[in-house]
One Martini backbone bead per residue (centre of mass of N, CA, C, O) as a GRO file, in nm:
protein
  387
    1MET     BB    1  -1.378  -1.667   0.762
    2GLY     BB    2  -1.106  -1.516   0.685
    3SER     BB    3  -0.915  -1.395   0.429
    4THR     BB    4  -0.648  -1.528   0.515
    5ALA     BB    5  -0.755  -1.814   0.557
    6ARG     BB    6  -0.864  -1.852   0.270
    7PHE     BB    7  -0.597  -1.816   0.126
    8CYS     BB    8  -0.438  -2.045   0.260
    9LEU     BB    9  -0.634  -2.268   0.170
   10ALA     BB   10  -0.604  -2.219  -0.135
   11ALA     BB   11  -0.300  -2.274  -0.148
   12MET     BB   12  -0.310  -2.568  -0.044
   13LEU     BB   13  -0.503  -2.675  -0.262
   14PHE     BB   14  -0.321  -2.613  -0.501
   15VAL     BB   15  -0.085  -2.793  -0.425
   16ALA     BB   16  -0.247  -3.055  -0.420
   17MET     BB   17  -0.350  -3.042  -0.716
   18ALA     BB   18  -0.075  -3.023  -0.851
   19ALA     BB   19   0.025  -3.299  -0.755
   20GLN     BB   20  -0.208  -3.470  -0.880
   21GLY     BB   21  -0.166  -3.333  -1.184
   22GLY     BB   22   0.170  -3.297  -1.217
   23ALA     BB   23   0.249  -3.039  -1.111
   24HIS     BB   24   0.542  -2.828  -1.070
   25VAL     BB   25   0.693  -2.697  -0.806
   26ILE     BB   26   0.945  -2.412  -0.829
   27GLY     BB   27   0.819  -2.203  -0.611
   28THR     BB   28   0.782  -1.863  -0.479
   29THR     BB   29   0.623  -1.585  -0.345
   30GLU     BB   30   0.772  -1.299  -0.215
   31LEU     BB   31   0.619  -1.077  -0.403
   32ALA     BB   32   0.288  -0.899  -0.430
   33GLN     BB   33   0.202  -0.602  -0.606
   34GLY     BB   34  -0.105  -0.567  -0.676
   35GLN     BB   35  -0.140  -0.705  -0.998
   36VAL     BB   36  -0.107  -1.061  -0.966
   37SER     BB   37  -0.068  -1.341  -1.193
   38ALA     BB   38  -0.154  -1.696  -1.270
   39THR     BB   39  -0.114  -1.946  -1.546
   40ALA     BB   40  -0.175  -2.263  -1.597
   41PRO     BB   41  -0.200  -2.516  -1.790
   42GLY     BB   42  -0.550  -2.563  -1.795
   43GLU     BB   43  -0.596  -2.324  -1.597
   44GLU     BB   44  -0.692  -2.096  -1.386
   45THR     BB   45  -0.670  -1.789  -1.284
   46ARG     BB   46  -0.449  -1.657  -1.029
   47SER     BB   47  -0.377  -1.501  -0.746
   48LEU     BB   48  -0.099  -1.332  -0.602
   49ARG     BB   49   0.091  -1.391  -0.306
   50ARG     BB   50   0.249  -1.435  -0.046
   51GLU     BB   51   0.361  -1.773  -0.069
   52THR     BB   52   0.283  -1.846  -0.342
   53PRO     BB   53   0.291  -2.080  -0.563
   54ILE     BB   54   0.490  -2.199  -0.835
   55VAL     BB   55   0.473  -2.337  -1.163
   56HIS     BB   56   0.530  -2.506  -1.425
   57GLU     BB   57   0.438  -2.279  -1.683
   58ASP     BB   58   0.379  -2.018  -1.571
   59LEU     BB   59   0.178  -1.732  -1.631
   60VAL     BB   60   0.305  -1.420  -1.552
   61GLU     BB   61   0.131  -1.117  -1.432
   62THR     BB   62   0.148  -0.759  -1.441
   63GLY     BB   63   0.024  -0.466  -1.365
   64ARG     BB   64  -0.040  -0.163  -1.303
   65GLN     BB   65   0.163  -0.073  -1.059
   66SER     BB   66   0.323  -0.352  -1.052
   67CYS     BB   67   0.484  -0.630  -0.864
   68ALA     BB   68   0.747  -0.896  -0.847
   69ILE     BB   69   0.877  -1.182  -0.651
   70PHE     BB   70   1.075  -1.480  -0.718
   71GLU     BB   71   1.152  -1.806  -0.577
   72PHE     BB   72   1.341  -2.059  -0.624
   73ASP     BB   73   1.456  -2.362  -0.509
   74ASN     BB   74   1.772  -2.256  -0.567
   75LYS     BB   75   1.749  -1.926  -0.494
   76SER     BB   76   1.659  -1.802  -0.726
   77ARG     BB   77   1.568  -1.480  -0.877
   78VAL     BB   78   1.270  -1.284  -0.982
   79ALA     BB   79   1.189  -0.967  -1.121
   80MET     BB   80   0.882  -0.781  -1.185
   81ARG     BB   81   0.744  -0.553  -1.356
   82GLU     BB   82   0.533  -0.368  -1.488
   83ARG     BB   83   0.362  -0.499  -1.740
   84THR     BB   84   0.431  -0.817  -1.717
   85GLY     BB   85   0.522  -1.110  -1.918
   86ALA     BB   86   0.585  -1.455  -1.802
   87ARG     BB   87   0.739  -1.769  -1.834
   88LEU     BB   88   0.785  -2.030  -1.594
   89LEU     BB   89   1.068  -2.255  -1.578
   90GLU     BB   90   1.181  -2.603  -1.524
   91GLU     BB   91   1.486  -2.761  -1.621
   92GLN     BB   92   1.646  -3.067  -1.692
   93SER     BB   93   1.963  -3.156  -1.690
   94GLU     BB   94   2.233  -3.358  -1.668
   95ASN     BB   95   2.374  -3.152  -1.423
   96GLY     BB   96   2.100  -2.972  -1.388
   97ARG     BB   97   1.929  -2.664  -1.360
   98ILE     BB   98   1.676  -2.465  -1.539
   99GLN     BB   99   1.589  -2.128  -1.530
  100ARG     BB  100   1.312  -2.019  -1.721
  101ILE     BB  101   1.249  -1.703  -1.893
  102LYS     BB  102   0.968  -1.601  -2.085
  103LEU     BB  103   0.961  -1.304  -2.240
  104ILE     BB  104   0.691  -1.103  -2.359
  105ARG     BB  105   0.682  -0.850  -2.156
  106GLY     BB  106   0.870  -0.605  -2.035
  107GLY     BB  107   1.042  -0.662  -1.711
  108VAL     BB  108   1.349  -0.812  -1.580
  109ARG     BB  109   1.518  -0.946  -1.281
  110GLY     BB  110   1.804  -1.150  -1.223
  111HIS     BB  111   1.917  -1.408  -0.975
  112ALA     BB  112   2.172  -1.633  -0.979
  113ARG     BB  113   2.190  -1.960  -0.842
  114LYS     BB  114   2.376  -2.240  -0.685
  115ALA     BB  115   2.301  -2.579  -0.606
  116ALA     BB  116   2.469  -2.649  -0.863
  117PRO     BB  117   2.727  -2.631  -1.089
  118PHE     BB  118   2.496  -2.640  -1.356
  119ASP     BB  119   2.331  -2.410  -1.300
  120LEU     BB  120   2.074  -2.207  -1.467
  121MET     BB  121   1.985  -1.896  -1.631
  122VAL     BB  122   1.715  -1.825  -1.866
  123ILE     BB  123   1.649  -1.557  -2.104
  124ASP     BB  124   1.371  -1.504  -2.307
  125SER     BB  125   1.345  -1.299  -2.605
  126GLN     BB  126   1.312  -1.100  -2.887
  127ALA     BB  127   1.628  -1.012  -2.847
  128GLY     BB  128   1.700  -1.291  -2.703
  129VAL     BB  129   1.956  -1.475  -2.523
  130ILE     BB  130   2.013  -1.529  -2.169
  131ILE     BB  131   2.299  -1.648  -1.988
  132VAL     BB  132   2.320  -1.744  -1.636
  133ASP     BB  133   2.536  -1.858  -1.409
  134GLU     BB  134   2.608  -1.599  -1.214
  135GLY     BB  135   2.399  -1.349  -1.101
  136GLU     BB  136   2.303  -1.049  -1.269
  137VAL     BB  137   2.005  -0.950  -1.467
  138SER     BB  138   1.869  -0.723  -1.725
  139THR     BB  139   1.540  -0.692  -1.894
  140ARG     BB  140   1.363  -0.550  -2.183
  141TRP     BB  141   1.018  -0.561  -2.339
  142CYS     BB  142   0.885  -0.271  -2.505
  143ASP     BB  143   0.674  -0.088  -2.651
  144GLU     BB  144   0.583   0.232  -2.729
  145GLU     BB  145   0.307   0.227  -2.592
  146CYS     BB  146   0.405   0.141  -2.313
  147ALA     BB  147   0.597   0.379  -2.270
  148ALA     BB  148   0.381   0.603  -2.284
  149GLU     BB  149   0.204   0.503  -2.051
  150ALA     BB  150   0.423   0.505  -1.829
  151ALA     BB  151   0.496   0.811  -1.846
  152SER     BB  152   0.178   0.895  -1.768
  153ALA     BB  153   0.171   0.751  -1.512
  154PRO     BB  154   0.089   0.737  -1.202
  155SER     BB  155   0.216   0.751  -0.888
  156PRO     BB  156   0.241   0.598  -0.609
  157VAL     BB  157   0.196   0.682  -0.241
  158ALA     BB  158   0.065   0.402  -0.148
  159LYS     BB  159  -0.038   0.129   0.072
  160ILE     BB  160  -0.204  -0.160   0.161
  161GLN     BB  161  -0.138  -0.341   0.438
  162SER     BB  162  -0.440  -0.360   0.555
  163ALA     BB  163  -0.770  -0.535   0.518
  164SER     BB  164  -1.126  -0.507   0.569
  165ALA     BB  165  -1.404  -0.556   0.434
  166PRO     BB  166  -1.490  -0.267   0.287
  167VAL     BB  167  -1.251  -0.123   0.048
  168SER     BB  168  -1.206   0.198  -0.121
  169ALA     BB  169  -1.153   0.382  -0.434
  170ARG     BB  170  -1.191   0.731  -0.545
  171ARG     BB  171  -1.217   1.020  -0.777
  172ASP     BB  172  -1.527   1.088  -0.718
  173PHE     BB  173  -1.594   1.322  -0.497
  174GLY     BB  174  -1.889   1.441  -0.593
  175GLY     BB  175  -1.979   1.146  -0.612
  176ARG     BB  176  -2.176   0.806  -0.600
  177LYS     BB  177  -2.066   0.627  -0.819
  178GLY     BB  178  -2.041   0.341  -0.740
  179LYS     BB  179  -1.761   0.158  -0.564
  180GLY     BB  180  -1.507   0.160  -0.692
  181ARG     BB  181  -1.195   0.063  -0.588
  182VAL     BB  182  -1.080  -0.221  -0.475
  183LEU     BB  183  -0.918  -0.290  -0.157
  184ALA     BB  184  -0.628  -0.469  -0.086
  185PRO     BB  185  -0.371  -0.615   0.012
  186GLY     BB  186  -0.123  -0.423  -0.178
  187ALA     BB  187  -0.261  -0.192  -0.270
  188LEU     BB  188  -0.274   0.105  -0.444
  189VAL     BB  189  -0.218   0.459  -0.390
  190TYR     BB  190  -0.342   0.784  -0.492
  191GLU     BB  191  -0.346   1.083  -0.582
  192GLY     BB  192  -0.683   1.196  -0.552
  193GLU     BB  193  -0.805   0.999  -0.344
  194ARG     BB  194  -1.075   0.817  -0.199
  195ILE     BB  195  -1.109   0.663   0.113
  196GLU     BB  196  -1.321   0.377   0.193
  197THR     BB  197  -1.526   0.246   0.457
  198GLY     BB  198  -1.702   0.032   0.603
  199LYS     BB  199  -1.860  -0.027   0.888
  200ASP     BB  200  -1.650  -0.297   0.959
  201ALA     BB  201  -1.395  -0.175   0.864
  202LEU     BB  202  -1.027  -0.190   0.792
  203ALA     BB  203  -0.734   0.031   0.744
  204VAL     BB  204  -0.385   0.024   0.639
  205ILE     BB  205  -0.170   0.299   0.557
  206VAL     BB  206   0.132   0.335   0.355
  207PHE     BB  207   0.375   0.562   0.298
  208ARG     BB  208   0.671   0.665   0.158
  209ASP     BB  209   0.750   0.824   0.448
  210ASP     BB  210   0.592   0.639   0.675
  211MET     BB  211   0.319   0.710   0.680
  212ARG     BB  212   0.028   0.640   0.892
  213MET     BB  213  -0.305   0.479   0.861
  214THR     BB  214  -0.602   0.430   1.049
  215LEU     BB  215  -0.904   0.315   0.910
  216GLN     BB  216  -1.214   0.314   1.002
  217GLY     BB  217  -1.526   0.270   1.010
  218ALA     BB  218  -1.711   0.477   0.824
  219SER     BB  219  -1.488   0.617   0.626
  220ARG     BB  220  -1.335   0.934   0.494
  221VAL     BB  221  -1.042   0.996   0.279
  222ASP     BB  222  -0.844   1.252   0.138
  223ILE     BB  223  -0.583   1.264  -0.113
  224ASN     BB  224  -0.498   1.556  -0.221
  225THR     BB  225  -0.181   1.562  -0.121
  226TYR     BB  226   0.133   1.395  -0.241
  227ARG     BB  227   0.478   1.486  -0.168
  228TYR     BB  228   0.799   1.306  -0.211
  229ASN     BB  229   1.148   1.427  -0.150
  230PRO     BB  230   1.436   1.352   0.013
  231GLN     BB  231   1.627   1.560  -0.154
  232LYS     BB  232   1.359   1.779  -0.152
  233PRO     BB  233   1.186   1.880   0.116
  234ARG     BB  234   1.053   2.161   0.012
  235GLN     BB  235   0.863   1.982  -0.197
  236ASN     BB  236   0.691   1.887   0.010
  237GLN     BB  237   0.345   1.743   0.048
  238VAL     BB  238   0.062   1.729   0.284
  239HIS     BB  239  -0.298   1.663   0.208
  240ILE     BB  240  -0.558   1.577   0.422
  241LYS     BB  241  -0.913   1.458   0.448
  242LEU     BB  242  -1.163   1.437   0.684
  243GLN     BB  243  -1.499   1.366   0.633
  244GLU     BB  244  -1.539   1.086   0.795
  245GLY     BB  245  -1.494   0.946   1.097
  246ARG     BB  246  -1.185   0.754   1.163
  247VAL     BB  247  -0.837   0.842   1.253
  248ARG     BB  248  -0.499   0.720   1.260
  249VAL     BB  249  -0.187   0.908   1.298
  250LYS     BB  250   0.152   0.875   1.156
  251SER     BB  251   0.395   1.060   1.093
  252GLY     BB  252   0.657   1.119   0.886
  253SER     BB  253   0.904   1.284   0.734
  254VAL     BB  254   0.737   1.536   0.676
  255GLY     BB  255   0.631   1.586   0.973
  256ARG     BB  256   0.925   1.598   1.094
  257ASP     BB  257   1.098   1.795   0.885
  258THR     BB  258   0.814   1.947   0.745
  259PRO     BB  259   0.546   2.052   0.914
  260ASP     BB  260   0.445   2.300   0.729
  261LEU     BB  261   0.370   2.063   0.491
  262PHE     BB  262   0.150   1.954   0.700
  263LEU     BB  263  -0.203   1.855   0.646
  264VAL     BB  264  -0.512   1.833   0.835
  265GLU     BB  265  -0.850   1.800   0.748
  266THR     BB  266  -1.170   1.910   0.866
  267PRO     BB  267  -1.495   2.019   0.918
  268VAL     BB  268  -1.370   2.226   1.173
  269ASN     BB  269  -1.050   2.191   1.101
  270ARG     BB  270  -0.692   2.225   1.139
  271VAL     BB  271  -0.387   2.024   1.126
  272ARG     BB  272  -0.083   2.055   1.291
  273VAL     BB  273   0.248   1.927   1.313
  274ARG     BB  274   0.524   1.752   1.536
  275GLY     BB  275   0.584   1.470   1.501
  276THR     BB  276   0.307   1.261   1.496
  277GLY     BB  277   0.045   1.118   1.712
  278PHE     BB  278  -0.306   1.085   1.613
  279ASP     BB  279  -0.664   1.143   1.671
  280LEU     BB  280  -0.974   1.127   1.475
  281HIS     BB  281  -1.324   1.194   1.578
  282CYS     BB  282  -1.623   1.160   1.416
  283VAL     BB  283  -1.934   1.272   1.532
  284GLY     BB  284  -2.150   1.239   1.321
  285SER     BB  285  -2.095   1.534   1.132
  286CYS     BB  286  -1.854   1.681   1.308
  287ALA     BB  287  -2.093   1.875   1.407
  288ASN     BB  288  -2.244   2.148   1.574
  289SER     BB  289  -2.460   2.369   1.700
  290ASP     BB  290  -2.431   2.696   1.788
  291ALA     BB  291  -2.730   2.776   1.861
  292ASP     BB  292  -2.824   2.441   1.909
  293PRO     BB  293  -2.689   2.234   2.095
  294VAL     BB  294  -2.611   1.885   2.126
  295PRO     BB  295  -2.598   1.686   2.376
  296GLY     BB  296  -2.471   1.443   2.541
  297THR     BB  297  -2.459   1.111   2.654
  298ARG     BB  298  -2.376   0.827   2.809
  299ASN     BB  299  -2.407   0.661   2.519
  300GLU     BB  300  -2.383   0.947   2.349
  301PRO     BB  301  -2.193   1.152   2.199
  302ALA     BB  302  -2.138   1.442   2.088
  303SER     BB  303  -2.122   1.615   1.829
  304GLY     BB  304  -1.799   1.605   1.668
  305LEU     BB  305  -1.453   1.663   1.755
  306TYR     BB  306  -1.212   1.418   1.850
  307THR     BB  307  -0.889   1.462   2.017
  308THR     BB  308  -0.570   1.278   2.019
  309VAL     BB  309  -0.246   1.267   2.172
  310TRP     BB  310   0.042   1.018   2.162
  311GLU     BB  311   0.252   1.208   1.994
  312GLY     BB  312   0.368   1.498   2.050
  313GLY     BB  313   0.213   1.758   1.843
  314ILE     BB  314  -0.051   2.004   1.796
  315VAL     BB  315  -0.245   2.232   1.582
  316GLN     BB  316  -0.554   2.398   1.609
  317GLU     BB  317  -0.738   2.533   1.333
  318SER     BB  318  -0.962   2.822   1.324
  319LYS     BB  319  -1.182   3.078   1.368
  320ALA     BB  320  -1.095   3.076   1.686
  321GLY     BB  321  -0.798   2.969   1.624
  322ALA     BB  322  -0.501   2.860   1.800
  323PHE     BB  323  -0.446   2.515   1.935
  324PRO     BB  324  -0.275   2.328   2.145
  325LEU     BB  325  -0.160   1.973   2.155
  326SER     BB  326  -0.048   1.721   2.363
  327THR     BB  327   0.067   1.464   2.508
  328GLY     BB  328  -0.230   1.313   2.646
  329GLU     BB  329  -0.435   1.493   2.500
  330THR     BB  330  -0.784   1.614   2.494
  331SER     BB  331  -1.048   1.710   2.256
  332TYR     BB  332  -1.335   1.932   2.182
  333VAL     BB  333  -1.518   2.014   1.878
  334MET     BB  334  -1.812   2.159   1.768
  335SER     BB  335  -1.696   2.397   1.571
  336THR     BB  336  -1.555   2.647   1.375
  337ASN     BB  337  -1.633   2.872   1.623
  338THR     BB  338  -1.492   2.696   1.845
  339VAL     BB  339  -1.336   2.615   2.124
  340PRO     BB  340  -1.150   2.393   2.259
  341ILE     BB  341  -1.214   2.118   2.477
  342ARG     BB  342  -1.094   1.985   2.753
  343LEU     BB  343  -1.027   1.640   2.823
  344PRO     BB  344  -0.956   1.359   3.013
  345ARG     BB  345  -1.115   1.189   2.787
  346LEU     BB  346  -1.261   0.980   2.604
  347PRO     BB  347  -1.535   0.857   2.524
  348PRO     BB  348  -1.645   0.540   2.579
  349ARG     BB  349  -1.754   0.483   2.289
  350VAL     BB  350  -1.482   0.548   2.149
  351LEU     BB  351  -1.286   0.363   2.310
  352ALA     BB  352  -1.430   0.083   2.242
  353ASN     BB  353  -1.351   0.144   1.907
  354LEU     BB  354  -1.044   0.126   1.908
  355ALA     BB  355  -0.786   0.107   1.716
  356ILE     BB  356  -0.489   0.039   1.621
  357ARG     BB  357  -0.196   0.161   1.609
  358PRO     BB  358   0.004   0.217   1.332
  359ASP     BB  359   0.294   0.187   1.488
  360ARG     BB  360   0.203  -0.130   1.582
  361ILE     BB  361   0.239  -0.223   1.291
  362ARG     BB  362   0.354  -0.444   1.079
  363VAL     BB  363   0.580  -0.346   0.821
  364SER     BB  364   0.667  -0.377   0.517
  365LYS     BB  365   0.944  -0.265   0.331
  366ASP     BB  366   0.773  -0.279   0.057
  367ILE     BB  367   0.601  -0.014   0.001
  368LEU     BB  368   0.720   0.007  -0.293
  369CYS     BB  369   0.847  -0.079  -0.586
  370GLY     BB  370   1.085   0.150  -0.557
  371THR     BB  371   1.168  -0.002  -0.247
  372ILE     BB  372   1.289  -0.266  -0.302
  373ARG     BB  373   1.468  -0.501  -0.186
  374LYS     BB  374   1.764  -0.607  -0.369
  375LEU     BB  375   1.536  -0.550  -0.605
  376GLU     BB  376   1.495  -0.324  -0.839
  377LEU     BB  377   1.161  -0.148  -0.908
  378PRO     BB  378   1.059   0.059  -1.111
  379VAL     BB  379   0.727   0.190  -1.178
  380THR     BB  380   0.777   0.394  -1.461
  381GLN     BB  381   0.959   0.198  -1.632
  382CYS     BB  382   0.929   0.168  -2.003
  383LYS     BB  383   1.134   0.044  -2.259
  384THR     BB  384   1.288   0.020  -2.573
  385ALA     BB  385   1.491  -0.225  -2.439
  386HIS     BB  386   1.828  -0.381  -2.401
  387SER     BB  387   2.054  -0.507  -2.113
   0.00000   0.00000   0.00000
C-alpha cells in the first residue's frame, strides 16, 4: 500500500474513532505545509495534511518554517503562521455557533463567515479577546526569543511537491554521517542543502520562481545557491549541481528572464539555459576514462553524461569548449575533456526508466508559506505585537 493510500486510510479511521469516542469534527485542513500537528484531549499527537479533519479542542501546532490553513464547517477559515500553537473549538450559543481560537503563541489570521445570523469567531490570546462578526482579523503573540529566532531563520527556497521514500536533505556535503532530514510531500527545502533519493525513490521539487525538478532514484543534487527576487531580477541567482543520478529540470522565471544567472553543474560540464526543459542522466560515475574509455553494451550504456532537451535550448560548457543543444536533441559527454557526441536518442536502458516530466505534474499554488492564496502567511515574521 502506498503512502498516500495509508494516509487516507488513517484519516478515515481517525474520523470513525472520533465519532465513536464522542469527538466532534469541526472542520478540515485546507493546507498543511512543513511540520503541522494536532492533539485532541486524551489522544496521541497526529500529523496533519490536506483534507485531514480537525476536532473540537484540537491543539494545533506549526513548526519552524511551517504554516497551515483550516476551514470550519461554516466556511470560516483560520491561517496559522510558523511556530504557532492554538486550540481550536466550536461552541454552540443560543442563536448560532462560535468558532473559538485560543492562541497560545505565534500568529493567526482569521476570516469569519456566517452560516447563521449569529455565528461569531472569537480569538483569545494573552493580549485580550477579539470578537469577529464577519470579515478578517490578524493577531500575533510571540515573545522576544521567538522574534529573534525568526529573524535569523533561513527562508525556504522550495518545497517537496511529491515524494516516494526514501528522500532526504543534508547540509553536510563533505560527510556521510546520519541519514539527514527526511523529506515528505510538503516539506521545505533550503539553500545549501543536498537532496538525496534512495534507489527506488522519486521526488518532485518546486522552487519559488516555479522552477521544477524531478529527481529520480539514487540521485544527489546540491542546491548551492538559490536567490529569487521578482522585483530585482538582476539579483537572482540559481546554481545547482548534479552529483550523481538523474534529474529532469524545467527552469522557472530566473532561467527564462535572466538565463545568464542560471547554472547547472555536473561532474563533466556546466549547463547554461535559455528558458528550458532538459534531462541530465549520469551513468556510472558520470565520466569515462579519456585514456582507456569503456564502451557501452547493448544492455548497459557507457559511463558518462547523457543530456536531452525537450524545450528551449542549452549550452554545454567544459574544457572542450561550448556546445549548444536544441529542442529534441540528445548528446553524450564522456569526460570534461571531450566534445559532446550527438545521439539520435537516449540509450534504451535510460529511456526505460525515465520519470515523468516535471512540467506535466500538477503543482499546488501554495508553493511556499509566503505565497499562499487568499490568506497571506509571511514565513519569517514573528514579533511581539498585537494588531
